[in-house]
PDB file of C-alpha atoms in Angstrom:
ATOM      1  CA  UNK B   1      22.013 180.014 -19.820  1.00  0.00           C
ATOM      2  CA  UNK B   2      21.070 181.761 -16.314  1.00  0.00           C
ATOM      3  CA  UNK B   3      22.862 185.382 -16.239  1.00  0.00           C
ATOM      4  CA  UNK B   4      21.661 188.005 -12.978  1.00  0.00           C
ATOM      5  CA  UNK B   5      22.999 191.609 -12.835  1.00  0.00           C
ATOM      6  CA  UNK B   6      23.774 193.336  -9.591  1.00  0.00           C
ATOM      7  CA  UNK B   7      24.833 197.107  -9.191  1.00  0.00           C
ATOM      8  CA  UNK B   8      27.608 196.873  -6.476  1.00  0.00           C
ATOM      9  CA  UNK B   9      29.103 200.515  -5.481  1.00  0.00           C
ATOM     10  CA  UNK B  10      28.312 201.616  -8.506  1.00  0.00           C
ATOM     11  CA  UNK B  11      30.054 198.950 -10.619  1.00  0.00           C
ATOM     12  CA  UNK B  12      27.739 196.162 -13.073  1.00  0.00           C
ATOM     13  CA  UNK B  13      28.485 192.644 -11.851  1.00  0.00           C
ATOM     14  CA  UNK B  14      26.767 189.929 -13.940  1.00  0.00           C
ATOM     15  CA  UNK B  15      26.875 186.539 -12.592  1.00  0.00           C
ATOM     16  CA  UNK B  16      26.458 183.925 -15.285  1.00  0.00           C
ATOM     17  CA  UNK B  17      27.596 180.380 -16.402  1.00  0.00           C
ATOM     18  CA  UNK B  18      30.509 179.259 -18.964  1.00  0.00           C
ATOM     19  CA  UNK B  19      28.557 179.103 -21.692  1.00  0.00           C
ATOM     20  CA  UNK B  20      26.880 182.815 -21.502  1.00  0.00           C
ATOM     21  CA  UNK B  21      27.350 185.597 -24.193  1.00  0.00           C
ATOM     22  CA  UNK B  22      29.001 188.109 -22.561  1.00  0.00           C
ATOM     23  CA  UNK B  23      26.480 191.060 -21.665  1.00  0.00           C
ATOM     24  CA  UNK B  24      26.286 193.870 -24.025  1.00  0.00           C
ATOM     25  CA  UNK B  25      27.011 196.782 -21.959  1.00  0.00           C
ATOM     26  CA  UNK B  26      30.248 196.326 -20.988  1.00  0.00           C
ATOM     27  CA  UNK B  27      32.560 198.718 -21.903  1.00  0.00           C
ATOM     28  CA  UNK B  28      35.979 198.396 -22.897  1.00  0.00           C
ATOM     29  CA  UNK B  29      37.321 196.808 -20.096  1.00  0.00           C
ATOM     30  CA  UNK B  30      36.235 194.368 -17.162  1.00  0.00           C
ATOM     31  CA  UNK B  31      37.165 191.665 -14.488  1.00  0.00           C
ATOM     32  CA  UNK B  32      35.880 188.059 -15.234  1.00  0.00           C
ATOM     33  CA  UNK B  33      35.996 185.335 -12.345  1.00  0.00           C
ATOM     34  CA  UNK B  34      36.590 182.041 -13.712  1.00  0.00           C
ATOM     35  CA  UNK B  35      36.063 178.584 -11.833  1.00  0.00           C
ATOM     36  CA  UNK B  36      38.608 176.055 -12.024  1.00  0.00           C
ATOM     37  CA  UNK B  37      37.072 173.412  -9.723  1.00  0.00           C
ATOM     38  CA  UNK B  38      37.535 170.670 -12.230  1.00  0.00           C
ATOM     39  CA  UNK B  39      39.020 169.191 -15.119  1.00  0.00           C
ATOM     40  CA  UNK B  40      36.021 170.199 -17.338  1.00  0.00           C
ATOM     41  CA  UNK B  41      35.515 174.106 -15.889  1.00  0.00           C
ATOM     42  CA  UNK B  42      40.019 173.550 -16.393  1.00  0.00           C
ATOM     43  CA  UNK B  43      39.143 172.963 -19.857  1.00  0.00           C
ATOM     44  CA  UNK B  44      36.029 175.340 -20.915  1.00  0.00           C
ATOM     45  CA  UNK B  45      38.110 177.895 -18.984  1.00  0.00           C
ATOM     46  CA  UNK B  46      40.984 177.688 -21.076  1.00  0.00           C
ATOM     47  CA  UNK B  47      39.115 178.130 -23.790  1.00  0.00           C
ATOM     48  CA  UNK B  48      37.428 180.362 -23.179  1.00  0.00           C
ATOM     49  CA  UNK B  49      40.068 182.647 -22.118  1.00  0.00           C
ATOM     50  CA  UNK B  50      41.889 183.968 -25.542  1.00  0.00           C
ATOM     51  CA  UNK B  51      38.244 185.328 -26.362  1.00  0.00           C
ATOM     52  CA  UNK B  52      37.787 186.812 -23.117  1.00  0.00           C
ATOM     53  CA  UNK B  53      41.197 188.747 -23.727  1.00  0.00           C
ATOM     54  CA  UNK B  54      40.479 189.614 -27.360  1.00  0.00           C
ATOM     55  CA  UNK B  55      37.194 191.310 -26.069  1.00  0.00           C
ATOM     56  CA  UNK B  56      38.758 193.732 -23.300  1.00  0.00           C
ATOM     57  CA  UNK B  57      39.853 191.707 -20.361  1.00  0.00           C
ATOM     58  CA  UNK B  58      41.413 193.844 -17.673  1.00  0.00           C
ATOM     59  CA  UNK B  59      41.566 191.005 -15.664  1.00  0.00           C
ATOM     60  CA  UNK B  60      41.331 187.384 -15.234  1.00  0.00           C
ATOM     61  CA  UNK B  61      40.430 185.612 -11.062  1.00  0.00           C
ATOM     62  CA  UNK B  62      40.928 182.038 -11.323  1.00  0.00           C
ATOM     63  CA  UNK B  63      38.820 180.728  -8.006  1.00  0.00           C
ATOM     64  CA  UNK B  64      39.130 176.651  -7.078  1.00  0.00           C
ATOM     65  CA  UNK B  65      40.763 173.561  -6.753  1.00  0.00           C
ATOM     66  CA  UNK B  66      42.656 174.090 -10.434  1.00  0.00           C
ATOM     67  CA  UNK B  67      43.196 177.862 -10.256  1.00  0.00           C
ATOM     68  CA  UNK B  68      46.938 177.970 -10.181  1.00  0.00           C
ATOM     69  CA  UNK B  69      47.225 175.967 -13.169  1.00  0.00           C
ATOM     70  CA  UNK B  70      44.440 178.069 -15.364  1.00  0.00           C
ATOM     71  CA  UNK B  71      45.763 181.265 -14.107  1.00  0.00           C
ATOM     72  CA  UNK B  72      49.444 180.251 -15.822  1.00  0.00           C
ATOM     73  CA  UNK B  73      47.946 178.939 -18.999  1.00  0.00           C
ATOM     74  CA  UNK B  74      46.254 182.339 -19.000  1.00  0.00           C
ATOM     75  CA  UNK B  75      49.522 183.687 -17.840  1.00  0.00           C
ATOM     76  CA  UNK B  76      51.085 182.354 -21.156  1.00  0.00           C
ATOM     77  CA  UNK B  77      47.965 183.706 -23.556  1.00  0.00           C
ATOM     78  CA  UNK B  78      49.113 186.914 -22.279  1.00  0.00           C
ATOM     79  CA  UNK B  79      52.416 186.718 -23.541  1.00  0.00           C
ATOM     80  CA  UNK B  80      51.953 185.326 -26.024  1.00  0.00           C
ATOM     81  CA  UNK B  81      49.569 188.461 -27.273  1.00  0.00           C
ATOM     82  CA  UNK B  82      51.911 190.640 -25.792  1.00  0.00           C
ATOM     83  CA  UNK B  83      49.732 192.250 -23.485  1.00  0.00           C
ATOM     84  CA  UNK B  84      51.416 192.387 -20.004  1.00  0.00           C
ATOM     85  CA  UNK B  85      49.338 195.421 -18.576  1.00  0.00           C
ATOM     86  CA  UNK B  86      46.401 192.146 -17.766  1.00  0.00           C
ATOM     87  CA  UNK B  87      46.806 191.121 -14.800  1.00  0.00           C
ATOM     88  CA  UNK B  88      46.251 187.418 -13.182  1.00  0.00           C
ATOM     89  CA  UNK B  89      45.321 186.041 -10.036  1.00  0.00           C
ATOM     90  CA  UNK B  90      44.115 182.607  -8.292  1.00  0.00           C
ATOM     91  CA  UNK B  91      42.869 181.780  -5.219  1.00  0.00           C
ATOM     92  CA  UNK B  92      41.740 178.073  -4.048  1.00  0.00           C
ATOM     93  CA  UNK B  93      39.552 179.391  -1.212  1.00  0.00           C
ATOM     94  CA  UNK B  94      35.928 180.271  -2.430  1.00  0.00           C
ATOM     95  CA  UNK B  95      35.357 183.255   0.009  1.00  0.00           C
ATOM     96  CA  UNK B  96      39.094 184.411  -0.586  1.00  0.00           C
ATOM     97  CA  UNK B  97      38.530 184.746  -4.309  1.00  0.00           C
ATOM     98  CA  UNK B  98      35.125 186.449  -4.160  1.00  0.00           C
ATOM     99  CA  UNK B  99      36.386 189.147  -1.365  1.00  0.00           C
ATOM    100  CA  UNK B 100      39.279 190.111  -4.289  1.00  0.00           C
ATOM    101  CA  UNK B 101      36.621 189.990  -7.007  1.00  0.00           C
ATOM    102  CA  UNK B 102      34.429 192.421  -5.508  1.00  0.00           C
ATOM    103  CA  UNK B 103      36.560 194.671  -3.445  1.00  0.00           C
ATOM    104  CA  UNK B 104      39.820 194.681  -4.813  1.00  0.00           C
ATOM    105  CA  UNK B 105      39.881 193.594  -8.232  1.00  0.00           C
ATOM    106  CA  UNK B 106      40.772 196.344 -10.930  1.00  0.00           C
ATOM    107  CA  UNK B 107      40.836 198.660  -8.556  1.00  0.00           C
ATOM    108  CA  UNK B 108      37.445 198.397  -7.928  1.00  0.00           C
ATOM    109  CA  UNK B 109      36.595 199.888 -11.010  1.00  0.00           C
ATOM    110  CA  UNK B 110      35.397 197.842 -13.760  1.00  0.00           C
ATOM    111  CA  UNK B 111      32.649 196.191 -14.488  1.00  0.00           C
ATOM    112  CA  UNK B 112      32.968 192.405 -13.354  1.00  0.00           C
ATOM    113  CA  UNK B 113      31.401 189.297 -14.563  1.00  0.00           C
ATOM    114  CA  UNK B 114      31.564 186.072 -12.650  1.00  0.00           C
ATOM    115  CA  UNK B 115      30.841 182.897 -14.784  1.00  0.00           C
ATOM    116  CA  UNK B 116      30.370 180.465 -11.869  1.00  0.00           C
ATOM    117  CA  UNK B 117      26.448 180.553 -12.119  1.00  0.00           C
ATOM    118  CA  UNK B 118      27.126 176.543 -12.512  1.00  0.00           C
ATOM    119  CA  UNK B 119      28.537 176.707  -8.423  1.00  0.00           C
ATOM    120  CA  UNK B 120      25.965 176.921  -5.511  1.00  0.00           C
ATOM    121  CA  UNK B 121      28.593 178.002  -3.295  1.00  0.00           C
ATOM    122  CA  UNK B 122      30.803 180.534  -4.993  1.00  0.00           C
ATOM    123  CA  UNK B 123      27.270 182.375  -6.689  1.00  0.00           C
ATOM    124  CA  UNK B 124      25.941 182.329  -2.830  1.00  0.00           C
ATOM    125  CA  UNK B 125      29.238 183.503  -1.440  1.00  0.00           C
ATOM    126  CA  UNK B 126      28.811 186.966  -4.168  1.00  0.00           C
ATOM    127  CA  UNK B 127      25.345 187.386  -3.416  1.00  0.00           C
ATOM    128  CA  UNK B 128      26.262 187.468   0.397  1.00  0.00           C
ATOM    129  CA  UNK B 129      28.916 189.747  -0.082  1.00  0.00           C
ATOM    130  CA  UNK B 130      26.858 192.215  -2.745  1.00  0.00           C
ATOM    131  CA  UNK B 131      23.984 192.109  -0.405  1.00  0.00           C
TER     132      UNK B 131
END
C-alpha cells in the first residue's frame, strides 16, 4: 500500500491506491477520486464505493476511460441509500478531473483522498497542481 499526504490551502489530500485503509483523520465528510481506466479499477471501484458512502462520502470524481459508467453505478448506490445530498461527477480527461478535484470539488472544503497511487500520470498531474 503506498499512501502520501499533502496540505493543499489548508485542506488534507492523501493520495493512495485501491486497496488503502482510508486515513484516520478524516472527519465526517470528504471527496474521493476514483480511477476508472479499466475493467479491473471498473470493478474494485464499484466495490469499493458502498463503503466509501457508508463512511462519509461527500463526494465521489470518477477520472478515465470508464468514468461515466462508474459514476452511474455510483449514481444508483446513492439512491438506492437514499442519500441524494452526494454528489457525482466524471471526467475522461486526466488533467480535467484533477483541476475539479482540487479546486472545485466540495466546495473546496473537505478533505480529499485520491486512490490513483496505481497511475503515473493522474498521481503526477496532483502533485503538479498541489505543488
Amino acid at each position: 500500500m503506498r499512501s502520501k499526504k499533502y496540505n493543499f490551502r489548508g485542506r488534507q489530500v492523501y493520495i493512495m491506491d485501491l486497496v488503502g485503509e482510508l486515513p484516520l483523520s478524516l472527519g465526517k465528510e470528504f471527496v474521493v477520486l476514483l480511477p476508472a481506466c479499466n475493467d479491473d479499477e471498473l470493478l474494485s471501484s464499484k466495490i469499493l464505493a458502498p463503503g466509501l458512502l457508508d463512511k462519509g462520502c461527500a463526494e465521489f470524481c470518477c477520472v478515465g476511460a470508464l468514468a461515466e459508467e462508474l459514476h452511474d453505478r455510483i449514481d444508483e448506490f446513492i439512491e438506492d441509500q437514499e442519500k441524494f445530498d452526494v454528489v457525482t461527477t466524471y471526467h475522461h480527461e486526466i488533467v480535467e478531473a484533477c483541476e475539479y478535484f482540487l479546486f472545485a470539488a466540495a466546495g473546496a472544503q473537505l478533505p480529499l483522498i485520491a486512490m490513483v497511487a496505481d497511475h503515473v500520470e493522474i498521481e503526477s498531474c496532483l502533485g503538479g497542481l498541489i505543488g
